[in-house]
Coordinates of C-alpha atoms in Angstrom, one line a residue:
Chain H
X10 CA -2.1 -16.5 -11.1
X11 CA -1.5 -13.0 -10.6
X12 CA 2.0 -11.8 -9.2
X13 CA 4.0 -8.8 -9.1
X14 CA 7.9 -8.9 -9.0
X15 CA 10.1 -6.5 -7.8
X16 CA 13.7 -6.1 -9.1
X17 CA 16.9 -3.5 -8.9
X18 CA 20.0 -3.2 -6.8
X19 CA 20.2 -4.0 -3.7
X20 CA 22.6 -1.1 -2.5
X21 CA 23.1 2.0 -4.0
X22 CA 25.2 4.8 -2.7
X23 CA 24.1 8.6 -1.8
X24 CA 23.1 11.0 -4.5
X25 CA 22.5 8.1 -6.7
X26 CA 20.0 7.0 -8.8
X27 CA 18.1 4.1 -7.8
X28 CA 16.1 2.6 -10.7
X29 CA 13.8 -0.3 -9.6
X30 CA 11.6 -2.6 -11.8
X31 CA 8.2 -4.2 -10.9
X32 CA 7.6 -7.4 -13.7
X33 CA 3.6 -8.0 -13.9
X34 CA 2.4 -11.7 -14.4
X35 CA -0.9 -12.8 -15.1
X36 CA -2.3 -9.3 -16.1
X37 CA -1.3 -6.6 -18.5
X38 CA -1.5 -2.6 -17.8
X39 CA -3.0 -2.6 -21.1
X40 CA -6.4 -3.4 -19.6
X41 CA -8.6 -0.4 -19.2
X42 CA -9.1 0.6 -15.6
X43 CA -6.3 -0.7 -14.5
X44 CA -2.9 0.5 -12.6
X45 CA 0.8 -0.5 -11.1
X46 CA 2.1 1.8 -8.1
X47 CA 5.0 1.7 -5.9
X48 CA 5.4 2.2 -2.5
X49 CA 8.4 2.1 0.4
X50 CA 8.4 1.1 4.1
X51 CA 11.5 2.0 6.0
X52 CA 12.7 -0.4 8.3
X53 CA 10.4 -1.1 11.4
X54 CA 7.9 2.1 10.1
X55 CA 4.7 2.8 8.1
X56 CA 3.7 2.4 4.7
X57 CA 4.6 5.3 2.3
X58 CA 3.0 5.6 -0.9
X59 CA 5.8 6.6 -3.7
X60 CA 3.5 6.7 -7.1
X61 CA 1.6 5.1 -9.5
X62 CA 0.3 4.5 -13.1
X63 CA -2.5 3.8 -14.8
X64 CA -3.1 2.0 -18.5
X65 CA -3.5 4.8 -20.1
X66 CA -0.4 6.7 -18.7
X67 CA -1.9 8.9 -16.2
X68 CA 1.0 9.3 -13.8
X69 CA 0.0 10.6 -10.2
X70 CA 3.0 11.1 -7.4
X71 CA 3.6 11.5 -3.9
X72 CA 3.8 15.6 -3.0
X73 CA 6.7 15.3 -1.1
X74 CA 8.4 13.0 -3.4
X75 CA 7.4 14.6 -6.9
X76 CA 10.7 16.3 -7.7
X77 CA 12.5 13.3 -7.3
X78 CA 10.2 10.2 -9.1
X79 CA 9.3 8.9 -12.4
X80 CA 7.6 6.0 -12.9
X81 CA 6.9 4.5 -16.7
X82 CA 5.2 1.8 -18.0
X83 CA 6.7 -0.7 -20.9
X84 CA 3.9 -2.6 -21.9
X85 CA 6.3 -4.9 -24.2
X86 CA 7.8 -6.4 -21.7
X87 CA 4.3 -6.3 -19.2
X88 CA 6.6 -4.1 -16.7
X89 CA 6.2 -0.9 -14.6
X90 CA 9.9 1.1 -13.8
X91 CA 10.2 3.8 -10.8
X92 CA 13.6 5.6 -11.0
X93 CA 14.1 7.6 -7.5
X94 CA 17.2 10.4 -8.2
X95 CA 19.1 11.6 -5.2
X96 CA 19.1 8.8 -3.0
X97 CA 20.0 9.7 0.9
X98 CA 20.3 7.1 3.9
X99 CA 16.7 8.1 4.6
X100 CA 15.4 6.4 1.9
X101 CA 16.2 2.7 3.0
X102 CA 13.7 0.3 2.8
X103 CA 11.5 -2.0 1.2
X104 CA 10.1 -1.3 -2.2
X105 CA 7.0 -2.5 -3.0
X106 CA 5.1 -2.4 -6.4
X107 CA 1.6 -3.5 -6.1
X108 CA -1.7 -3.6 -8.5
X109 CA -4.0 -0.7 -8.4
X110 CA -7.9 -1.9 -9.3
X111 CA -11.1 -0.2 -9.3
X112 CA -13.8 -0.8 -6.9
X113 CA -17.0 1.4 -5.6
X114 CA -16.0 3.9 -7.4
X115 CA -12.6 4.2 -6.2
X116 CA -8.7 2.4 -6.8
X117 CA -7.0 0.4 -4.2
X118 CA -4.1 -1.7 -3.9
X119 CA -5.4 -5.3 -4.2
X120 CA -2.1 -7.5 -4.8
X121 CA 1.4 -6.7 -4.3
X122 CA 4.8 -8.1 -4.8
X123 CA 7.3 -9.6 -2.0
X124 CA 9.1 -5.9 -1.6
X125 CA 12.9 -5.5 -2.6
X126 CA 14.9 -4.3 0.1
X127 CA 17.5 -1.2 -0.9
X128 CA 19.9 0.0 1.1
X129 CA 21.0 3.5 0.5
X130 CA 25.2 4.0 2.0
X131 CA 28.3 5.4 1.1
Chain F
X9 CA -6.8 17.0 5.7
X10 CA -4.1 14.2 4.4
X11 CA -3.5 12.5 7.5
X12 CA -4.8 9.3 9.2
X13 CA -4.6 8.3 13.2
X14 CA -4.3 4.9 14.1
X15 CA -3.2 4.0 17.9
X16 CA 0.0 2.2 18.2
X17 CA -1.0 -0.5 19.5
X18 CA -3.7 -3.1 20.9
X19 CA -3.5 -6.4 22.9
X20 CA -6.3 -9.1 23.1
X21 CA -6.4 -12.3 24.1
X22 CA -7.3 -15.0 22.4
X23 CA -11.2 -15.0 21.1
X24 CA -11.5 -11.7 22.4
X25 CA -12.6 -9.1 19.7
X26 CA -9.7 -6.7 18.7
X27 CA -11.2 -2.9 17.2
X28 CA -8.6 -0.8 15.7
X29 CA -9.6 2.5 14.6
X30 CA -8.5 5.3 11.6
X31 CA -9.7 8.8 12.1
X32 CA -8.8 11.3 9.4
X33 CA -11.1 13.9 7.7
X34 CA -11.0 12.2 4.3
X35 CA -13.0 9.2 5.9
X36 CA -15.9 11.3 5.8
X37 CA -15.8 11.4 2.1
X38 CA -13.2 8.7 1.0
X39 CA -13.7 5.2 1.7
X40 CA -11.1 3.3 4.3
X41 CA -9.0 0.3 3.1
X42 CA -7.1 -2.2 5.4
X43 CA -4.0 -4.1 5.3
X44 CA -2.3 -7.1 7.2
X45 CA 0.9 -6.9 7.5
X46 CA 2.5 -10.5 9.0
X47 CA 6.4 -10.0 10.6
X48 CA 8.4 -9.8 7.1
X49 CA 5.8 -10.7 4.2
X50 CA 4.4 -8.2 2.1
X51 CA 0.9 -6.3 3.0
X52 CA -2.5 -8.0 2.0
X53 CA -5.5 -6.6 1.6
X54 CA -8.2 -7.7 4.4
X55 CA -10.9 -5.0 4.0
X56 CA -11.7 -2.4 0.7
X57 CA -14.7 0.1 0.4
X58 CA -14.8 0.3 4.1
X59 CA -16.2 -2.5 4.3
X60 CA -16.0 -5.4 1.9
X61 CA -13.8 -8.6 2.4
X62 CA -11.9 -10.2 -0.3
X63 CA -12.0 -13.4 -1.2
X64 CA -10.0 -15.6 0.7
X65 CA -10.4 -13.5 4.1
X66 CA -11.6 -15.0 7.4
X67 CA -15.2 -13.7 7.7
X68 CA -14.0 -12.7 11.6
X69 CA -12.4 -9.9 10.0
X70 CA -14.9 -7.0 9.0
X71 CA -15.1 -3.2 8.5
X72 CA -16.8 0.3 9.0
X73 CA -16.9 3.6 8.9
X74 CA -18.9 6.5 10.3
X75 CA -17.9 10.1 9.8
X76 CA -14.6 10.4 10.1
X77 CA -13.7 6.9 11.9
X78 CA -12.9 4.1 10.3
X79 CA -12.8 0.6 12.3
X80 CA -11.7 -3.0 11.6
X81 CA -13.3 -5.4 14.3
X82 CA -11.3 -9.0 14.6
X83 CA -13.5 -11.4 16.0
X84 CA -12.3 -14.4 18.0
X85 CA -9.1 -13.0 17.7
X86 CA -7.0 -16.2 16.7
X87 CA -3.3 -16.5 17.7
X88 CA -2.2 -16.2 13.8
X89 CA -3.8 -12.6 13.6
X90 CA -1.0 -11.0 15.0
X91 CA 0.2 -8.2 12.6
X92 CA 0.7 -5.0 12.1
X93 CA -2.2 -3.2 10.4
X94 CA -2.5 -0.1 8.3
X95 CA -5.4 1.9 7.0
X96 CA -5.3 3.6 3.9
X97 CA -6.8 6.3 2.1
X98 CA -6.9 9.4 0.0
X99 CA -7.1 12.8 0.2
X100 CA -10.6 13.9 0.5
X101 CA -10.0 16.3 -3.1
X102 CA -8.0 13.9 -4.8
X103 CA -8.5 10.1 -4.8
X104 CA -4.9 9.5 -6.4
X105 CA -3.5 10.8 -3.6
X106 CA -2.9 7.7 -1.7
X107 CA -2.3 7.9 2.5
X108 CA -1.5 5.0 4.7
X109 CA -2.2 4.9 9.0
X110 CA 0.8 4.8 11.0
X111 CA -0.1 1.3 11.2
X112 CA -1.6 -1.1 14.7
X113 CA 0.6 -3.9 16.4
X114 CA -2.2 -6.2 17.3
X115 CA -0.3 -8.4 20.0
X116 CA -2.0 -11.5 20.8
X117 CA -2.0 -12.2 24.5

């Protein structure tokens, strides 16, 4: 079975760092074609994509998020880490990592974890 | 351009069909995904390469895409299909760069 688990704090304060962790299971980001990326959803709004990675380290980020991401992969331990630097009250919401797959052609999203809710205040 | 338009919302009653469109200028080139998203559970996947189904997915659910509209038709709407729903793409230059809908409320009636 293939699942995807998020993990980190659950509050951090502003102008912190936030690092999260997404722990793969039943796949490894060593497979060629593969990829992990995260994304956010504010509370009550849309889907935001954040980043992702693929299995041979080719990073890709959000434009309005660039300065601020970095997303790694640790193969070892079959798990993808986003760290997010100057956090703001803006950036509440739930995390999601999810698996990134090639299809037609193209990637998509095809399975992705429960989220991890962060709260960003002082 | 790197943007997607999906209405806010949609209402159908029970066995109607429910259509919920995605216009962006990408679609033209880019291929349209679509996600489920019940009241506080993580998205799924309900429709890839504009139209193709997972496994696993209600064959009521289907998808398509002409110029720069995308569509996911629901038919015989069924009480459990109420969700919000986001389309997803990239930007028509770069298929790494990854854009979501502002998402659908499908209310069921």
């Amino acid at each position: 079975q293939i699942t995807l688990k998020e993990s980190g704090p659950t509050l951090v304060k502003p102008t912190q760092t936030l690092t999260l962790t997404c722990t793969l299971s039943g796949f490894s980001l060593n497979t060629r074609g593969l990829g992990v990326g995260w994304l956010r959803q504010p509370p009550g709004k849309a889907l935001d994509w954040l980043a992702h990675i693929y299995w041979n380290d080719d990073k890709h980020y959000s434009p309005s998020l660039r300065n601020r991401l970095t997303i790694s992969k640790d193969t070892s331990n079959n798990q993808v880490v986003l760290t997010v630097t100057n956090m703001d009250p803006v950036d509440t919401g739930t995390y999601y990592c999810a698996r990134r797959i090639s299809s037609g052609g193209a990637y998509f999203f095809d399975i992705w974890g429960q989220g991890t809710l962060v709260t960003v205040s002082s | 351009s790197y943007e997607l338009t999906q209405p806010p919302s949609v209402s159908v009653s029970p066995g109607q069909t429910a259509r919920i469109t995605c216009s962006g200028d990408a679609l033209a080139k880019k291929y349209v995904y679509w996600f489920q998203q019940r009241v506080g559970q993580a998205p799924v996947v309900i429709i890839y390469d504009d139209s193709e189904r997972p496994s696993g997915i209600p064959e009521r659910f289907s998808g398509s895409s002409s110029g720069t509209t995308g569509t996911l038709t629901i038919s015989g709407v069924q009480a459990e299909d109420e969700a919000d729903y986001y389309c997803q793409s990239s930007d028509i230059s770069d298929h790494n760069l990854v854009v979501f809908g502002g998402g659908t409320k499908l209310t069921v009636l």
